[in-house]
Coordinates of C-alpha atoms in Angstrom, one line a residue:
X1 CA 0.3 0.1 -0.2
X2 CA 1.4 3.6 -0.9
X3 CA 2.5 5.4 2.5
X4 CA -0.3 7.6 3.7
X5 CA 0.7 11.7 4.9
X6 CA -1.1 13.2 7.7
X7 CA -1.4 17.0 5.9
X8 CA -5.1 15.7 4.4
X9 CA -7.3 19.0 3.9
X10 CA -10.2 17.3 5.0
X11 CA -8.4 15.3 8.1
X12 CA -7.7 18.4 10.3
X13 CA -10.0 18.8 13.6
X14 CA -12.2 21.7 11.9
X15 CA -12.7 19.7 8.8
X16 CA -13.5 16.5 10.6
X17 CA -15.7 18.7 13.1
X18 CA -17.6 20.0 9.9
X19 CA -18.1 16.8 8.1
X20 CA -19.5 15.0 11.1
X21 CA -22.1 17.6 12.1
X22 CA -23.2 19.2 8.9
X23 CA -26.4 17.0 8.2
X24 CA -27.6 18.0 11.7
X25 CA -27.3 21.6 11.4
X26 CA -30.3 23.9 10.3
X27 CA -30.6 25.1 6.4
X28 CA -29.1 28.5 7.2
X29 CA -25.9 26.8 9.2
X30 CA -25.6 24.4 6.8
X31 CA -25.1 27.2 4.0
X32 CA -22.3 28.2 6.3
X33 CA -20.7 24.8 6.9
X34 CA -21.0 23.6 3.2
X35 CA -19.6 26.6 1.9
X36 CA -16.5 26.0 4.5
X37 CA -16.2 22.4 3.0
X38 CA -16.4 23.2 -0.3
X39 CA -13.6 26.2 -0.1
X40 CA -11.2 25.0 2.8
X41 CA -9.0 27.7 1.6
X42 CA -10.9 31.1 0.5
X43 CA -12.5 30.9 3.6
X44 CA -9.7 31.6 5.6
X45 CA -9.5 35.1 3.7
X46 CA -12.9 36.1 4.4
X47 CA -14.2 38.4 7.5
X48 CA -17.4 37.5 9.0
X49 CA -19.5 40.2 6.9
X50 CA -17.7 38.5 3.7
X51 CA -18.5 34.9 4.7
X52 CA -22.2 36.1 5.5
X53 CA -22.6 37.5 1.8
X54 CA -21.1 34.7 0.3
X55 CA -23.1 32.2 2.0
X56 CA -26.2 33.9 1.7
X57 CA -26.8 34.1 5.3
X58 CA -26.0 36.6 8.1
X59 CA -22.9 37.2 10.6
X60 CA -25.3 36.0 13.4
X61 CA -25.9 32.5 11.4
X62 CA -22.0 32.5 10.9
X63 CA -21.1 32.7 14.7
X64 CA -24.1 30.2 15.7
X65 CA -22.5 27.7 13.1
X66 CA -19.1 28.4 14.9
X67 CA -20.7 27.8 18.3
X68 CA -22.5 24.6 17.1
X69 CA -19.4 22.9 16.1
X70 CA -17.9 23.7 19.7
X71 CA -15.8 26.9 18.6
X72 CA -15.5 30.5 20.3
X73 CA -17.7 32.2 17.6
X74 CA -16.1 33.7 14.5
X75 CA -12.9 34.2 16.0
X76 CA -12.6 30.8 17.0
X77 CA -13.4 29.8 13.4
X78 CA -11.1 32.3 11.9
X79 CA -8.2 30.8 14.0
X80 CA -9.2 27.2 12.8
X81 CA -9.5 28.2 9.2
X82 CA -6.1 29.7 9.4
X83 CA -4.4 26.8 10.7
X84 CA -6.2 24.8 8.4
X85 CA -4.9 26.9 5.6
X86 CA -1.4 25.4 5.7
X87 CA 0.4 28.1 4.1
X88 CA -1.3 27.1 0.7
X89 CA -3.1 29.8 -1.5
X90 CA -5.6 29.1 -4.0
X91 CA -4.0 29.7 -7.3
X92 CA -8.2 30.2 -8.7
X93 CA -8.4 32.8 -6.2
X94 CA -5.1 34.4 -7.3
X95 CA -5.7 34.8 -10.8
X96 CA -9.5 35.9 -10.2
X97 CA -8.2 38.5 -8.3
X98 CA -5.8 39.7 -10.7
X99 CA -8.6 39.5 -13.8
X100 CA -10.9 41.7 -11.3
X101 CA -8.5 44.7 -10.4
X102 CA -6.1 44.7 -13.4
X103 CA -6.5 46.5 -16.8
X104 CA -5.3 43.0 -18.5
X105 CA -8.7 40.9 -18.4
X106 CA -6.6 38.1 -20.8
X107 CA -6.5 34.6 -19.3
X108 CA -3.2 32.9 -20.4
X109 CA -1.8 29.4 -21.2
X110 CA 0.5 29.7 -18.3
X111 CA -2.4 30.9 -15.9
X112 CA -4.4 27.6 -16.6
X113 CA -1.0 25.5 -16.3
X114 CA -0.4 27.3 -12.7
X115 CA -4.1 26.4 -11.8
X116 CA -4.0 22.4 -13.0
X117 CA -1.1 22.1 -11.0
X118 CA -2.4 23.6 -8.0
X119 CA -5.6 21.6 -8.4
X120 CA -3.5 18.1 -9.2
X121 CA -1.6 18.8 -5.6
X122 CA -4.8 19.6 -4.1
X123 CA -6.2 16.0 -5.2
X124 CA -3.7 14.4 -3.4
X125 CA -4.1 16.8 -0.3
X126 CA -8.1 16.2 -0.2
X127 CA -7.9 12.5 -0.3
X128 CA -6.3 9.1 1.7
X129 CA -4.7 6.5 -0.3
X130 CA -6.5 4.1 1.5
X131 CA -9.8 5.4 0.1
X132 CA -8.6 5.6 -3.2
X133 CA -7.3 1.7 -2.9
X134 CA -10.5 0.6 -1.6
X135 CA -12.6 2.3 -4.7
X136 CA -10.4 0.6 -7.4
X137 CA -10.7 -3.0 -5.4
X138 CA -14.1 -2.8 -5.6
X139 CA -14.4 -1.5 -9.0
X140 CA -12.2 -4.7 -9.9
X141 CA -14.3 -7.1 -7.7
X142 CA -17.6 -6.0 -9.0
X143 CA -20.1 -7.9 -11.1
X144 CA -21.0 -4.7 -13.2
X145 CA -20.1 -1.3 -12.7
X146 CA -22.4 1.2 -13.7
X147 CA -21.0 5.1 -14.1
X148 CA -23.4 7.8 -13.6
X149 CA -22.6 11.3 -15.0
X150 CA -25.2 14.2 -15.9
X151 CA -24.5 17.7 -17.0
X152 CA -20.9 19.0 -16.3
X153 CA -19.8 15.6 -16.0
X154 CA -21.4 13.6 -18.8
X155 CA -18.2 13.4 -21.0
X156 CA -15.7 12.2 -18.4
X157 CA -18.5 9.6 -17.0
X158 CA -18.1 8.2 -20.7
X159 CA -14.4 8.0 -20.5
X160 CA -14.7 6.4 -17.1
X161 CA -17.1 3.6 -18.4
X162 CA -14.8 3.1 -21.7
X163 CA -11.7 2.8 -19.7
X164 CA -13.4 0.3 -17.0
X165 CA -14.7 -2.0 -19.8
X166 CA -11.7 -4.2 -20.8
X167 CA -11.2 -4.7 -17.1
X168 CA -14.4 -5.5 -15.6
X169 CA -17.0 -8.3 -16.4
X170 CA -19.5 -5.4 -17.2
X171 CA -18.9 -1.6 -17.4
X172 CA -21.7 0.8 -18.2
X173 CA -22.3 4.4 -18.6
X174 CA -25.8 4.8 -17.4
X175 CA -26.5 8.2 -18.6
X176 CA -26.0 8.1 -22.5
X177 CA -28.8 9.1 -25.2
X178 CA -32.6 8.6 -24.0
X179 CA -32.8 10.9 -21.2
X180 CA -34.0 9.6 -17.7
X181 CA -36.2 7.0 -19.1
X182 CA -33.3 5.4 -20.7
X183 CA -31.0 5.7 -17.8
X184 CA -33.6 4.0 -15.9
X185 CA -33.7 1.0 -17.9
X186 CA -29.9 1.0 -18.1
X187 CA -29.7 0.7 -14.0
X188 CA -32.6 -1.3 -13.6
X189 CA -30.8 -4.6 -13.5
X190 CA -28.6 -3.3 -10.5
X191 CA -27.5 -5.9 -7.7
X192 CA -25.8 -6.2 -4.3
X193 CA -23.2 -7.7 -6.4
X194 CA -22.5 -4.6 -8.4
X195 CA -20.9 -1.0 -8.0
X196 CA -22.1 2.3 -9.1
X197 CA -19.8 4.9 -9.5
X198 CA -21.6 8.5 -9.6
X199 CA -20.1 11.5 -10.6
X200 CA -21.3 15.3 -9.9
X201 CA -20.0 18.8 -9.7
X202 CA -21.9 21.8 -8.4
X203 CA -24.5 22.3 -9.1
X204 CA -25.9 18.7 -8.4
X205 CA -28.4 17.2 -10.5
X206 CA -31.4 15.6 -8.8
X207 CA -31.2 12.6 -11.3
X208 CA -27.7 11.9 -10.4
X209 CA -28.6 11.6 -6.7
X210 CA -31.7 9.7 -7.4
X211 CA -30.0 7.2 -9.2
X212 CA -27.4 6.8 -6.5
X213 CA -30.1 6.2 -3.6
X214 CA -31.8 3.6 -6.1
X215 CA -28.5 1.9 -6.2
X216 CA -28.3 1.9 -2.6
X217 CA -31.4 0.9 -2.0
X218 CA -30.6 -2.5 -4.4
X219 CA -27.6 -3.1 -2.0
X220 CA -25.0 -1.9 -4.6
X221 CA -22.0 -0.4 -3.4
X222 CA -22.1 3.2 -4.2
X223 CA -18.9 5.3 -4.9
X224 CA -18.9 9.0 -5.8
X225 CA -16.2 11.3 -7.2
X226 CA -17.5 14.9 -6.1
X227 CA -16.3 18.3 -4.7
X228 CA -16.3 18.3 -0.9
X229 CA -17.7 16.0 1.7
X230 CA -21.0 18.8 2.0
X231 CA -21.7 17.2 -1.4
X232 CA -25.2 15.0 -1.2
X233 CA -23.8 12.3 -3.0
X234 CA -21.4 11.5 0.1
X235 CA -24.0 10.3 2.5
X236 CA -24.9 8.0 -0.3
X237 CA -21.6 6.7 -0.8
X238 CA -19.8 4.1 1.0
X239 CA -16.7 5.7 -0.5
X240 CA -16.0 9.2 -2.0
X241 CA -13.0 10.8 -3.9
X242 CA -12.8 14.7 -3.6
X243 CA -11.7 17.0 -6.1
X244 CA -11.2 21.0 -6.7
X245 CA -13.3 22.4 -9.1
X246 CA -12.7 26.1 -8.7
X247 CA -11.9 28.3 -11.9
X248 CA -11.4 31.9 -12.2
X249 CA -13.3 32.0 -15.7
X250 CA -15.0 28.6 -16.1
X251 CA -18.2 27.4 -14.2
X252 CA -15.7 24.4 -13.2
X253 CA -12.5 22.9 -13.7
X254 CA -12.3 19.5 -14.8
X255 CA -8.6 18.7 -14.3
X256 CA -8.8 17.0 -10.8
X257 CA -11.6 15.2 -12.1
X258 CA -10.0 13.9 -15.1
X259 CA -6.8 13.0 -13.0
X260 CA -8.9 11.2 -10.6
X261 CA -10.6 9.0 -12.8
X262 CA -7.5 8.4 -15.0
X263 CA -5.5 7.4 -11.6
X264 CA -8.4 5.0 -11.1
X265 CA -8.2 3.2 -14.3
X266 CA -4.6 2.6 -14.0
X267 CA -4.8 1.2 -10.5
X268 CA -7.6 -0.9 -11.8
X269 CA -5.4 -2.2 -14.9
X270 CA -2.7 -2.8 -12.4
X271 CA -4.9 -4.9 -10.0
X272 CA -6.4 -6.8 -13.0
X273 CA -4.7 -7.4 -16.3
X274 CA -7.1 -7.6 -19.5
X275 CA -8.2 -11.3 -19.6
X276 CA -8.3 -13.1 -23.0
X277 CA -12.2 -12.8 -22.4
X278 CA -12.0 -9.1 -22.3
X279 CA -9.7 -8.9 -25.6
X280 CA -11.1 -6.3 -28.0
X281 CA -13.7 -8.4 -30.7
X282 CA -12.8 -9.2 -34.0
X283 CA -13.7 -6.8 -36.9
X284 CA -17.0 -7.3 -38.2
X285 CA -18.2 -9.0 -34.8
X286 CA -21.9 -8.3 -33.9
X287 CA -23.1 -9.2 -30.2
X288 CA -26.4 -10.8 -29.7
X289 CA -28.7 -7.7 -28.2
X290 CA -30.8 -9.4 -25.4
X291 CA -33.9 -7.6 -24.7
X292 CA -34.4 -5.1 -21.8
X293 CA -35.9 -6.5 -18.7
X294 CA -39.5 -4.7 -19.1
X295 CA -39.5 -3.4 -15.8
X296 CA -39.1 0.2 -14.3
X297 CA -37.0 1.1 -11.3
X298 CA -38.5 3.1 -8.4
X299 CA -36.7 6.0 -9.3
X300 CA -39.1 6.9 -12.1
X301 CA -41.9 8.8 -10.9
X302 CA -45.3 6.6 -11.6
X303 CA -47.7 8.4 -14.1
X304 CA -44.7 10.9 -15.4
X305 CA -44.9 11.5 -19.2
X306 CA -42.1 10.0 -21.2
X307 CA -39.7 11.8 -23.6
X308 CA -41.8 11.4 -26.4
X309 CA -45.2 11.4 -25.3
X310 CA -47.7 13.0 -27.2
X311 CA -49.8 15.8 -25.0
X312 CA -53.2 14.7 -24.1

């Protein structure tokens, strides 16, 4: 097993308190704790008024949240945030600040390279090797692996399923053409022998959460790759990897997400080299196509109109 390190972002005392108590807080306090979990570096640079503004709450809510996790109001929270910063400055925030206050509004290649290096370093800081190895081993031993990704995660989910296909008995990208109806059909046969790999960045799509919940109800092992412990996928997952998503121009950066997926694919290949049965088929080979099981998973709303239904 690879050596571990004690300098993980989400292993600090503050982040552990936030992770364990986030779901128990009220809605306003959850907004504050969720922002702190999603922005462990940026949060340390904000005063109480700024933190209230970015979370859409109030200074009173910030103080109450700090007290709720055992800190002495915002003063204690700010000190803990500064300790958690670990002398690392967010490259995304630095570039964003320059774009805001400089006459030169251009985003250059070297900016992206600097940002990408920062995000890749943070993928290591935000995760431990044991969780990564456990996820790779689960992918290898599962009968089937279903991959879910919608919205800005769709293409990464396709890449993950294609990369897993030669090394898993069955690897399926659930979210292809056909909308939610087609996705539901593909996921309907998931069992306790299978695994679901769910990929979601903010804003998390409700359908991804519904499919993770459905897989969990079938006893499948649910794993996720998402942005932080406040993601709604985490409480539905047996294991989660966290990736940084901040970008000063684009809605999200996918550098960390692609690195995490590629690393999982590499580890899976080392754990289970491609067998003869999984070799690519000869040219012109046409597989038998079994009929889809004629049943609907419970995640589809009864009576919901289908995509191509004509209005009555």
